[in-house]
Amino acid sequence: MPEFHLRKCSSKNSGRRLIPKWKLTISIFFGVSGIALVLALMYFRWLKKKRTEPTSSSKDDSSLNLSYKILLKATNGFSSNNLIGVGGFGSVYKGVLDENGIVIAVKVLNLMLHGAMKCFLSECEALKSVRHRNLLKVLTVCSGIDYRGNEFKALVYEFMVNGSLEVWLHPRPSSANLGGNVQKLSLIQRVNISIDVASALDYLHNHLQSPIIHCDVKPSNVLLDAEMVGHVGDFGLAKVVIESTDDAKAKMSSAGVRGTVGYAAPEYGTESVVSREGDIYSYGILLLEMFTGMSPTNEMFKENLSLHNFVKEALPGHLLEITDPLLLQEMESHMGTGRGDAGRECLEMVYGIGIACSVEARRERMNITEVAAQMHFIRDKLHAAGFQG
Ligand SMILES: *[C@@H]1O[C@H](CO)[C@@H](O)[C@H](O)[C@H]1NC(C)=O
Ligand SMILES: *[C@@H]1O[C@H](CO)[C@@H](O)[C@H](O)[C@H]1NC(C)=O
Ligand SMILES: *[C@@H]1O[C@H](CO)[C@@H](O)[C@H](O)[C@H]1NC(C)=O
Ligand SMILES: *[C@@H]1O[C@H](CO)[C@@H](O)[C@H](O)[C@H]1NC(C)=O
Ligand SMILES: *[C@@H]1O[C@H](CO)[C@@H](O)[C@H](O)[C@H]1NC(C)=O
């Protein structure tokens, strides 16, 4: 105390008593607040756990994927009114993006189905590096969590206003247009779409560093835009050929993925490789279907009679008898004119290509470059003869 003018106390004794007191206060302060903090944290954790446990999901609203939200809004909550198709591994919805009004098609994968995830990954892998006017363009991939906390995977494509070739080839009463008369494809339109598909396959097989085998070429996977240009879609079964061997074969991983009955090449039933020739077989069948209007899975095709044999046996004499009645109307209007003969000749050539592509022996099938060249030739011939839209 200053008023006593005493020597400053430097005793170690008193120092020892003073400092612990000061230290003690601080220690107690931090100790107590530390324990309080830990308790508080434990309490909040317990509270949060208790709140989220009944929904068995650890995700709350803030961790929803934005893309999922946008897609939900764009498709009216994935409403059944927006459902435009149900495929092997999921459903396709039509949607409109709010911000720019772009119309999209959203394929939502049903991840409960065995193989759906693999299909999603194949498609992403195949589409990563491709770009062609006759391939369906993927705008984005959405991968996240839906509002129920389940995994959500979707592919977003540009929307094709004129739907799939399947619907055009086999119009159902419900898909007839407003006027009541069935929409039909003209000869030129069919040739154009055949060229589109051949161009897409030629690109995939021969113009990529790692060729892609589509493995599921069929009319429902060919989509038509407003100008009726064909776009090949659905790469769910596609295989990227990594080693560029002469044969461009890709090992078919695990059983089950075999394309679609009627379109899958016969060797796919026994060999465990996919090949360009397999796609060409499917293309050949597609071509025959496009001009005869007959599906390879029609009930009349069983045992020894296939679409391939059916067309082969009808040539050349019964050409018109096997041709799609919807196309025949157009052909008949040209009969007796020079145009009629040109149409007939072209039809015969198309059938010839379809047959050459779908022969049983893999090595004897036509290659797609050659197919595309011949189809172009046929179109030029039809144009020259005066066939129009
Ligand atoms: C949302 O999707 C993007 C890809 O579109 C992905 O990178 C991101 O991790 C996802 N977010 C969540 C929370 O899943
Ligand atoms: C294709 O769709 C567009 C837009 O809906 C339509 O205007 C056009 O007529 C369709 N094409 C044919 C050949 O019907
Ligand atoms: C199918 O063809 C084979 C040989 O070509 C013949 O032996 C068999 O009897 C045929 N089957 C039918 C149902 O026609
Ligand atoms: C396709 O066939 C044509 C004619 O047979 C041949 O000239 C061409 O080299 C073949 N192309 C490929 C990629 O095999
Ligand atoms: C067929 O394709 C050609 C070339 O792309 C195009 O000029 C023509 O208008 C198309 N015809 C029809 C009927 O779509």
Short mmCIF file of C-alpha atoms and ligand atoms in Angstrom, two decimals:
data_model
loop_
_atom_site.label_atom_id
_atom_site.label_comp_id
_atom_site.label_asym_id
_atom_site.label_seq_id
_atom_site.Cartn_x
_atom_site.Cartn_y
_atom_site.Cartn_z
CA MET A 1 0.00 0.00 0.00
CA PRO A 2 1.57 3.31 -1.08
CA GLU A 3 0.69 5.28 2.14
CA PHE A 4 2.91 2.98 4.26
CA HIS A 5 5.97 3.59 2.01
CA LEU A 6 7.05 0.07 2.46
CA ARG A 7 9.43 -1.80 0.30
CA LYS A 8 7.90 -3.32 -2.67
CA CYS A 9 7.05 -6.85 -1.88
CA SER A 10 9.14 -9.13 -3.97
CA SER A 11 8.65 -12.16 -1.86
CA LYS A 12 8.22 -15.35 -3.76
CA ASN A 13 5.68 -16.44 -1.21
CA SER A 14 3.21 -13.68 -1.84
CA GLY A 15 3.83 -13.92 -5.60
CA ARG A 16 3.00 -17.54 -5.49
CA ARG A 17 -0.26 -16.76 -3.76
CA LEU A 18 -1.25 -13.89 -6.08
CA ILE A 19 -0.61 -15.38 -9.52
CA PRO A 20 -2.53 -18.65 -8.98
CA LYS A 21 -5.53 -16.60 -7.86
CA TRP A 22 -5.52 -14.68 -11.16
CA LYS A 23 -4.83 -17.81 -13.12
CA LEU A 24 -7.52 -19.65 -11.28
CA THR A 25 -10.17 -17.11 -12.17
CA ILE A 26 -9.30 -17.31 -15.84
CA SER A 27 -9.13 -21.07 -15.78
CA ILE A 28 -12.47 -21.34 -14.08
CA PHE A 29 -13.98 -18.87 -16.50
CA PHE A 30 -12.74 -20.72 -19.57
CA GLY A 31 -13.39 -24.10 -18.04
CA VAL A 32 -17.00 -23.32 -17.25
CA SER A 33 -17.69 -21.68 -20.58
CA GLY A 34 -15.97 -24.57 -22.38
CA ILE A 35 -18.15 -27.11 -20.66
CA ALA A 36 -21.21 -24.96 -21.34
CA LEU A 37 -20.26 -24.73 -25.02
CA VAL A 38 -19.78 -28.49 -25.31
CA LEU A 39 -23.09 -29.09 -23.57
CA ALA A 40 -24.82 -26.58 -25.80
CA LEU A 41 -23.33 -28.18 -28.93
CA MET A 42 -24.38 -31.63 -27.79
CA TYR A 43 -27.85 -30.35 -27.07
CA PHE A 44 -28.25 -28.74 -30.49
CA ARG A 45 -26.91 -31.84 -32.17
CA TRP A 46 -29.36 -33.98 -30.28
CA LEU A 47 -32.17 -31.60 -31.16
CA LYS A 48 -31.30 -31.67 -34.87
CA LYS A 49 -31.00 -35.43 -34.90
CA LYS A 50 -34.33 -35.76 -33.17
CA ARG A 51 -35.93 -33.45 -35.73
CA THR A 52 -34.59 -35.20 -38.85
CA GLU A 53 -34.76 -38.77 -37.65
CA PRO A 54 -38.44 -39.47 -38.42
CA THR A 55 -37.92 -38.69 -42.13
CA SER A 56 -34.88 -40.98 -42.13
CA SER A 57 -33.08 -38.40 -44.17
CA SER A 58 -30.21 -36.22 -43.13
CA LYS A 59 -30.86 -33.66 -45.86
CA ASP A 60 -32.95 -30.60 -45.26
CA ASP A 61 -34.25 -28.09 -47.74
CA SER A 62 -31.08 -26.06 -48.01
CA SER A 63 -29.06 -28.94 -49.46
CA LEU A 64 -31.54 -29.66 -52.26
CA ASN A 65 -29.87 -29.61 -55.61
CA LEU A 66 -30.80 -26.48 -57.47
CA SER A 67 -31.02 -28.35 -60.75
CA TYR A 68 -33.56 -30.71 -59.26
CA LYS A 69 -35.64 -27.74 -58.12
CA ILE A 70 -35.48 -26.17 -61.56
CA LEU A 71 -36.48 -29.43 -63.21
CA LEU A 72 -39.29 -29.90 -60.74
CA LYS A 73 -40.65 -26.48 -61.65
CA ALA A 74 -40.06 -26.90 -65.37
CA THR A 75 -42.03 -30.14 -65.52
CA ASN A 76 -44.87 -29.03 -63.26
CA GLY A 77 -43.58 -31.28 -60.52
CA PHE A 78 -43.03 -34.18 -62.91
CA SER A 79 -46.74 -34.25 -63.51
CA SER A 80 -48.33 -37.02 -65.53
CA ASN A 81 -49.54 -34.38 -68.01
CA ASN A 82 -45.91 -33.76 -68.88
CA LEU A 83 -45.01 -37.42 -69.22
CA ILE A 84 -44.08 -38.08 -72.85
CA GLY A 85 -42.60 -41.52 -72.60
CA VAL A 86 -41.55 -44.38 -70.39
CA GLY A 87 -38.41 -46.20 -71.41
CA GLY A 88 -36.32 -49.03 -70.11
CA PHE A 89 -34.74 -47.22 -67.21
CA GLY A 90 -36.87 -44.19 -66.62
CA SER A 91 -39.53 -41.75 -67.64
CA VAL A 92 -39.26 -38.80 -69.98
CA TYR A 93 -41.01 -35.54 -69.18
CA LYS A 94 -41.52 -32.44 -71.23
CA GLY A 95 -40.56 -29.24 -69.48
CA VAL A 96 -40.15 -25.53 -70.04
CA LEU A 97 -37.33 -23.62 -68.39
CA ASP A 98 -38.62 -20.49 -66.68
CA GLU A 99 -35.68 -18.24 -67.32
CA ASN A 100 -35.48 -18.60 -71.10
CA GLY A 101 -38.56 -20.53 -72.21
CA ILE A 102 -36.46 -23.34 -73.69
CA VAL A 103 -38.45 -26.54 -74.09
CA ILE A 104 -36.65 -29.57 -72.75
CA ALA A 105 -37.12 -33.29 -72.40
CA VAL A 106 -36.06 -34.66 -69.05
CA LYS A 107 -35.24 -38.32 -68.66
CA VAL A 108 -35.48 -39.23 -65.01
CA LEU A 109 -33.76 -42.50 -64.26
CA ASN A 110 -35.53 -44.99 -62.08
CA LEU A 111 -32.57 -45.88 -59.92
CA MET A 112 -34.52 -48.66 -58.23
CA LEU A 113 -34.22 -50.66 -61.45
CA HIS A 114 -31.23 -52.90 -61.78
CA GLY A 115 -28.84 -51.45 -64.33
CA ALA A 116 -30.27 -47.93 -64.34
CA MET A 117 -27.16 -46.43 -62.81
CA LYS A 118 -24.94 -48.19 -65.32
CA CYS A 119 -27.18 -46.96 -68.09
CA PHE A 120 -26.87 -43.39 -66.83
CA LEU A 121 -23.09 -43.65 -66.69
CA SER A 122 -22.88 -45.22 -70.19
CA GLU A 123 -24.94 -42.42 -71.58
CA CYS A 124 -22.86 -39.73 -69.90
CA GLU A 125 -19.67 -41.38 -71.07
CA ALA A 126 -20.89 -41.77 -74.64
CA LEU A 127 -22.22 -38.25 -74.94
CA LYS A 128 -19.27 -36.47 -73.37
CA SER A 129 -17.45 -35.91 -76.61
CA VAL A 130 -20.03 -36.25 -79.37
CA ARG A 131 -21.55 -33.51 -81.43
CA HIS A 132 -23.48 -34.10 -84.62
CA ARG A 133 -26.61 -32.66 -86.19
CA ASN A 134 -28.25 -36.08 -86.22
CA LEU A 135 -27.62 -36.90 -82.59
CA LEU A 136 -29.99 -35.83 -79.87
CA LYS A 137 -28.28 -33.05 -77.95
CA VAL A 138 -27.93 -33.39 -74.21
CA LEU A 139 -28.19 -29.98 -72.55
CA THR A 140 -27.18 -30.99 -69.07
CA VAL A 141 -26.98 -33.78 -66.57
CA CYS A 142 -28.63 -33.40 -63.21
CA SER A 143 -27.36 -35.39 -60.32
CA GLY A 144 -28.57 -34.75 -56.83
CA ILE A 145 -31.09 -35.42 -54.14
CA ASP A 146 -34.86 -35.19 -54.52
CA TYR A 147 -37.22 -33.77 -51.91
CA ARG A 148 -37.58 -37.17 -50.28
CA GLY A 149 -33.84 -37.40 -49.80
CA ASN A 150 -33.42 -40.07 -52.47
CA GLU A 151 -30.76 -40.01 -55.12
CA PHE A 152 -31.95 -38.32 -58.29
CA LYS A 153 -30.38 -38.60 -61.71
CA ALA A 154 -31.70 -37.07 -64.89
CA LEU A 155 -30.54 -36.24 -68.38
CA VAL A 156 -31.86 -33.08 -69.96
CA TYR A 157 -32.22 -33.05 -73.75
CA GLU A 158 -33.44 -30.58 -76.28
CA PHE A 159 -37.09 -31.28 -76.97
CA MET A 160 -38.07 -32.79 -80.32
CA VAL A 161 -41.46 -31.42 -81.32
CA ASN A 162 -42.36 -34.13 -83.80
CA GLY A 163 -41.79 -37.02 -81.43
CA SER A 164 -40.31 -40.37 -82.28
CA LEU A 165 -40.18 -42.15 -85.60
CA GLU A 166 -42.00 -45.05 -83.95
CA VAL A 167 -45.15 -42.97 -83.58
CA TRP A 168 -44.95 -41.77 -87.18
CA LEU A 169 -44.53 -45.30 -88.53
CA HIS A 170 -47.24 -46.83 -86.42
CA PRO A 171 -49.78 -44.08 -85.80
CA ARG A 172 -52.22 -44.94 -83.08
CA PRO A 173 -55.73 -43.53 -83.22
CA SER A 174 -54.90 -41.32 -80.24
CA SER A 175 -51.91 -39.80 -82.00
CA ALA A 176 -53.87 -38.81 -85.09
CA ASN A 177 -53.76 -35.08 -85.52
CA LEU A 178 -56.56 -32.65 -84.92
CA GLY A 179 -57.89 -32.86 -88.45
CA GLY A 180 -58.65 -36.51 -87.83
CA ASN A 181 -56.48 -37.80 -90.68
CA VAL A 182 -53.40 -39.78 -89.83
CA GLN A 183 -50.10 -37.99 -90.33
CA LYS A 184 -47.91 -39.89 -92.70
CA LEU A 185 -44.35 -39.70 -93.87
CA SER A 186 -43.68 -39.15 -97.54
CA LEU A 187 -41.17 -41.16 -99.52
CA ILE A 188 -38.65 -38.31 -99.46
CA GLN A 189 -39.13 -37.81 -95.74
CA ARG A 190 -38.45 -41.49 -95.12
CA VAL A 191 -35.35 -41.37 -97.26
CA ASN A 192 -34.22 -38.21 -95.47
CA ILE A 193 -34.65 -39.78 -92.05
CA SER A 194 -32.80 -42.93 -93.19
CA ILE A 195 -29.92 -40.70 -94.26
CA ASP A 196 -30.02 -38.89 -90.91
CA VAL A 197 -29.72 -42.14 -88.96
CA ALA A 198 -27.00 -43.48 -91.27
CA SER A 199 -25.05 -40.21 -90.89
CA ALA A 200 -25.31 -40.40 -87.11
CA LEU A 201 -24.05 -44.00 -87.08
CA ASP A 202 -21.28 -43.23 -89.56
CA TYR A 203 -20.14 -40.44 -87.26
CA LEU A 204 -20.26 -42.64 -84.16
CA HIS A 205 -18.53 -45.59 -85.83
CA ASN A 206 -15.96 -43.95 -88.04
CA HIS A 207 -15.31 -40.36 -87.09
CA LEU A 208 -14.55 -40.45 -83.39
CA GLN A 209 -11.24 -41.15 -81.73
CA SER A 210 -12.96 -43.79 -79.61
CA PRO A 211 -15.80 -45.18 -81.73
CA ILE A 212 -19.18 -45.59 -80.10
CA ILE A 213 -21.48 -48.52 -80.68
CA HIS A 214 -25.05 -47.41 -80.02
CA CYS A 215 -26.46 -50.92 -79.42
CA ASP A 216 -30.11 -49.88 -79.45
CA VAL A 217 -30.98 -48.47 -82.87
CA LYS A 218 -34.76 -48.62 -83.34
CA PRO A 219 -37.56 -46.25 -84.37
CA SER A 220 -38.42 -45.16 -80.83
CA ASN A 221 -34.84 -43.92 -80.44
CA VAL A 222 -35.00 -41.74 -83.53
CA LEU A 223 -36.55 -38.37 -82.74
CA LEU A 224 -37.80 -35.78 -85.17
CA ASP A 225 -37.44 -32.03 -84.85
CA ALA A 226 -39.70 -29.36 -86.31
CA GLU A 227 -38.09 -29.76 -89.75
CA MET A 228 -38.51 -33.56 -89.56
CA VAL A 229 -34.77 -34.07 -89.30
CA GLY A 230 -33.93 -37.30 -87.49
CA HIS A 231 -31.86 -37.28 -84.30
CA VAL A 232 -30.58 -40.50 -82.79
CA GLY A 233 -31.02 -40.58 -79.04
CA ASP A 234 -30.93 -42.84 -76.01
CA PHE A 235 -27.36 -43.88 -75.47
CA GLY A 236 -28.23 -45.91 -72.40
CA LEU A 237 -26.81 -49.08 -73.89
CA ALA A 238 -24.03 -47.44 -75.87
CA LYS A 239 -20.49 -48.73 -75.60
CA VAL A 240 -17.41 -46.68 -76.16
CA VAL A 241 -14.74 -48.71 -77.88
CA ILE A 242 -11.56 -47.90 -76.03
CA GLU A 243 -8.91 -49.83 -77.92
CA SER A 244 -9.31 -49.04 -81.59
CA THR A 245 -8.84 -52.54 -82.90
CA ASP A 246 -9.56 -53.30 -86.53
CA ASP A 247 -12.80 -54.89 -85.54
CA ALA A 248 -14.02 -52.14 -83.24
CA LYS A 249 -15.51 -54.66 -80.89
CA ALA A 250 -16.33 -53.77 -77.35
CA LYS A 251 -16.75 -56.30 -74.63
CA MET A 252 -20.33 -56.42 -73.50
CA SER A 253 -19.99 -56.08 -69.79
CA SER A 254 -22.22 -58.40 -67.81
CA ALA A 255 -25.26 -60.12 -69.18
CA GLY A 256 -28.61 -58.55 -69.84
CA VAL A 257 -27.77 -55.61 -72.03
CA ARG A 258 -28.70 -56.96 -75.40
CA GLY A 259 -30.56 -54.21 -77.22
CA THR A 260 -34.17 -54.68 -78.21
CA VAL A 261 -35.79 -57.86 -79.48
CA GLY A 262 -36.34 -57.64 -83.22
CA TYR A 263 -33.54 -55.11 -83.73
CA ALA A 264 -30.63 -56.75 -81.92
CA ALA A 265 -28.22 -58.64 -84.18
CA PRO A 266 -28.49 -62.43 -83.94
CA GLU A 267 -24.88 -62.79 -82.75
CA TYR A 268 -25.70 -60.70 -79.68
CA GLY A 269 -27.54 -63.73 -78.40
CA THR A 270 -24.38 -65.82 -78.30
CA GLU A 271 -21.30 -63.60 -78.42
CA SER A 272 -20.43 -61.29 -75.61
CA VAL A 273 -19.09 -58.52 -77.79
CA VAL A 274 -20.84 -55.62 -79.43
CA SER A 275 -19.71 -54.41 -82.82
CA ARG A 276 -20.37 -51.84 -85.50
CA GLU A 277 -21.96 -54.62 -87.51
CA GLY A 278 -24.46 -55.10 -84.72
CA ASP A 279 -25.63 -51.51 -85.13
CA ILE A 280 -25.76 -52.00 -88.88
CA TYR A 281 -28.01 -55.00 -88.45
CA SER A 282 -30.39 -52.88 -86.37
CA TYR A 283 -30.19 -50.14 -88.99
CA GLY A 284 -31.11 -52.61 -91.72
CA ILE A 285 -34.17 -53.72 -89.79
CA LEU A 286 -35.10 -50.09 -89.13
CA LEU A 287 -34.82 -49.36 -92.83
CA LEU A 288 -37.06 -52.29 -93.78
CA GLU A 289 -39.56 -51.22 -91.14
CA MET A 290 -39.57 -47.61 -92.35
CA PHE A 291 -40.64 -48.58 -95.85
CA THR A 292 -42.81 -51.64 -95.23
CA GLY A 293 -44.44 -50.13 -92.16
CA MET A 294 -44.05 -53.52 -90.51
CA SER A 295 -42.46 -53.94 -87.14
CA PRO A 296 -39.95 -56.82 -86.80
CA THR A 297 -41.87 -57.90 -83.72
CA ASN A 298 -45.13 -58.21 -85.66
CA GLU A 299 -46.79 -61.47 -84.67
CA MET A 300 -46.56 -62.80 -88.21
CA PHE A 301 -42.78 -62.95 -87.84
CA LYS A 302 -41.88 -66.09 -86.00
CA GLU A 303 -39.91 -69.25 -86.54
CA ASN A 304 -38.40 -69.04 -90.05
CA LEU A 305 -40.16 -65.92 -91.20
CA SER A 306 -38.45 -62.66 -90.25
CA LEU A 307 -38.87 -59.17 -91.63
CA HIS A 308 -35.59 -59.70 -93.48
CA ASN A 309 -36.80 -62.93 -95.15
CA PHE A 310 -40.21 -61.49 -95.80
CA VAL A 311 -38.79 -58.58 -97.82
CA LYS A 312 -36.14 -60.70 -99.50
CA GLU A 313 -38.71 -63.16 -100.79
CA ALA A 314 -41.04 -60.44 -102.04
CA LEU A 315 -38.37 -58.84 -104.22
CA PRO A 316 -38.55 -57.84 -106.97
CA GLY A 317 -42.00 -58.86 -108.14
CA HIS A 318 -44.07 -58.11 -105.07
CA LEU A 319 -42.38 -54.88 -104.14
CA LEU A 320 -45.50 -52.80 -103.76
CA GLU A 321 -47.40 -55.49 -101.89
CA ILE A 322 -45.00 -55.33 -98.98
CA THR A 323 -44.77 -51.53 -98.94
CA ASP A 324 -46.40 -49.45 -96.21
CA PRO A 325 -50.01 -48.73 -97.26
CA LEU A 326 -49.51 -45.14 -96.12
CA LEU A 327 -46.61 -44.81 -98.54
CA LEU A 328 -48.44 -46.69 -101.27
CA GLN A 329 -51.01 -43.92 -101.53
CA GLU A 330 -48.23 -41.57 -102.55
CA MET A 331 -46.67 -44.14 -104.89
CA GLU A 332 -49.98 -44.81 -106.60
CA SER A 333 -50.51 -41.15 -107.33
CA HIS A 334 -47.33 -41.30 -109.41
CA MET A 335 -48.14 -44.56 -111.16
CA GLY A 336 -48.13 -44.55 -114.93
CA THR A 337 -45.78 -41.58 -114.99
CA GLY A 338 -42.03 -41.66 -115.25
CA ARG A 339 -41.98 -40.64 -111.63
CA GLY A 340 -43.68 -43.87 -110.64
CA ASP A 341 -40.91 -45.93 -112.15
CA ALA A 342 -38.24 -43.89 -110.40
CA GLY A 343 -40.07 -44.31 -107.11
CA ARG A 344 -40.26 -48.03 -107.64
CA GLU A 345 -36.60 -48.31 -108.49
CA CYS A 346 -35.62 -46.34 -105.43
CA LEU A 347 -37.81 -48.46 -103.24
CA GLU A 348 -36.13 -51.57 -104.62
CA MET A 349 -32.71 -50.10 -103.86
CA VAL A 350 -33.75 -49.20 -100.33
CA TYR A 351 -34.98 -52.73 -99.71
CA GLY A 352 -31.74 -54.06 -101.13
CA ILE A 353 -29.75 -51.98 -98.65
CA GLY A 354 -32.01 -53.03 -95.77
CA ILE A 355 -31.47 -56.68 -96.66
CA ALA A 356 -27.70 -56.26 -97.12
CA CYS A 357 -27.44 -54.65 -93.70
CA SER A 358 -29.45 -57.29 -91.89
CA VAL A 359 -27.88 -60.51 -93.18
CA GLU A 360 -27.20 -63.04 -90.50
CA ALA A 361 -23.44 -63.30 -91.10
CA ARG A 362 -21.86 -60.34 -89.34
CA ARG A 363 -18.97 -59.94 -91.76
CA GLU A 364 -21.16 -59.84 -94.82
CA ARG A 365 -23.13 -56.79 -93.75
CA MET A 366 -22.74 -53.54 -95.62
CA ASN A 367 -20.73 -50.81 -93.91
CA ILE A 368 -22.48 -47.65 -92.87
CA THR A 369 -20.35 -45.28 -94.96
CA GLU A 370 -21.43 -47.16 -98.03
CA VAL A 371 -25.05 -47.16 -96.82
CA ALA A 372 -25.04 -43.39 -96.36
CA ALA A 373 -23.53 -42.87 -99.82
CA GLN A 374 -26.16 -45.05 -101.48
CA MET A 375 -29.01 -43.44 -99.60
CA HIS A 376 -27.79 -40.03 -100.78
CA PHE A 377 -27.75 -41.37 -104.30
CA ILE A 378 -31.35 -42.55 -103.90
CA ARG A 379 -32.44 -39.14 -102.62
CA ASP A 380 -30.82 -37.38 -105.55
CA LYS A 381 -32.54 -39.75 -107.90
CA LEU A 382 -35.93 -39.07 -106.32
CA HIS A 383 -35.36 -35.33 -106.40
CA ALA A 384 -34.39 -35.55 -110.04
CA ALA A 385 -37.57 -37.47 -110.78
CA GLY A 386 -39.59 -34.70 -109.17
CA PHE A 387 -40.52 -36.25 -105.83
CA GLN A 388 -41.12 -33.64 -103.19
CA GLY A 389 -41.82 -33.33 -99.45
C1 LIG B 1 -25.99 -30.75 -57.74
O1 LIG B 1 -25.66 -31.07 -59.07
C2 LIG B 1 -24.34 -30.72 -59.44
C3 LIG B 1 -24.18 -31.11 -60.90
O2 LIG B 1 -25.20 -30.59 -61.69
C4 LIG B 1 -23.35 -31.41 -58.56
O3 LIG B 1 -22.05 -31.01 -58.91
C5 LIG B 1 -23.61 -31.09 -57.12
O4 LIG B 1 -22.76 -31.83 -56.30
C6 LIG B 1 -25.05 -31.41 -56.76
N1 LIG B 1 -25.33 -30.97 -55.42
C7 LIG B 1 -25.80 -31.76 -54.45
C8 LIG B 1 -26.09 -31.14 -53.16
O5 LIG B 1 -26.00 -32.95 -54.65
C1 LIG B 2 -43.47 -31.01 -87.02
O1 LIG B 2 -43.79 -30.20 -85.91
C2 LIG B 2 -44.00 -28.83 -86.24
C3 LIG B 2 -44.21 -28.10 -84.95
O2 LIG B 2 -45.17 -28.73 -84.18
C4 LIG B 2 -45.17 -28.69 -87.17
O3 LIG B 2 -45.35 -27.33 -87.52
C5 LIG B 2 -44.90 -29.49 -88.40
O4 LIG B 2 -46.02 -29.48 -89.22
C6 LIG B 2 -44.56 -30.93 -88.05
N1 LIG B 2 -44.15 -31.58 -89.24
C7 LIG B 2 -44.97 -32.33 -89.95
C8 LIG B 2 -44.41 -32.92 -91.19
O5 LIG B 2 -46.11 -32.54 -89.59
C1 LIG B 3 -37.31 -73.67 -90.87
O1 LIG B 3 -36.26 -73.88 -91.80
C2 LIG B 3 -35.57 -75.09 -91.63
C3 LIG B 3 -34.45 -75.16 -92.64
O2 LIG B 3 -34.38 -74.05 -93.44
C4 LIG B 3 -36.55 -76.25 -91.79
O3 LIG B 3 -35.88 -77.47 -91.55
C5 LIG B 3 -37.70 -76.09 -90.78
O4 LIG B 3 -38.67 -77.11 -91.01
C6 LIG B 3 -38.36 -74.75 -90.96
N1 LIG B 3 -39.37 -74.57 -89.92
C7 LIG B 3 -40.57 -74.10 -90.18
C8 LIG B 3 -41.51 -74.02 -89.05
O5 LIG B 3 -40.91 -73.77 -91.30
C1 LIG B 4 -17.05 -49.62 -96.75
O1 LIG B 4 -17.28 -50.31 -97.95
C2 LIG B 4 -16.75 -49.65 -99.10
C3 LIG B 4 -17.16 -50.42 -100.34
O2 LIG B 4 -17.35 -51.78 -100.07
C4 LIG B 4 -15.24 -49.57 -98.94
O3 LIG B 4 -14.69 -48.89 -100.05
C5 LIG B 4 -14.90 -48.80 -97.69
O4 LIG B 4 -13.51 -48.79 -97.46
C6 LIG B 4 -15.58 -49.42 -96.49
N1 LIG B 4 -15.40 -48.54 -95.36
C7 LIG B 4 -15.10 -48.99 -94.13
C8 LIG B 4 -14.96 -47.97 -93.07
O5 LIG B 4 -14.97 -50.17 -93.89
C1 LIG B 5 -34.78 -33.76 -97.20
O1 LIG B 5 -33.46 -33.31 -96.89
C2 LIG B 5 -32.96 -32.31 -97.75
C3 LIG B 5 -31.53 -32.04 -97.38
O2 LIG B 5 -31.41 -31.87 -96.01
C4 LIG B 5 -33.85 -31.06 -97.64
O3 LIG B 5 -33.39 -30.06 -98.52
C5 LIG B 5 -35.28 -31.43 -97.95
O4 LIG B 5 -36.12 -30.32 -97.73
C6 LIG B 5 -35.74 -32.58 -97.10
N1 LIG B 5 -37.04 -32.97 -97.55
C7 LIG B 5 -38.04 -33.17 -96.70
C8 LIG B 5 -39.34 -33.53 -97.30
O5 LIG B 5 -37.93 -33.09 -95.50
#
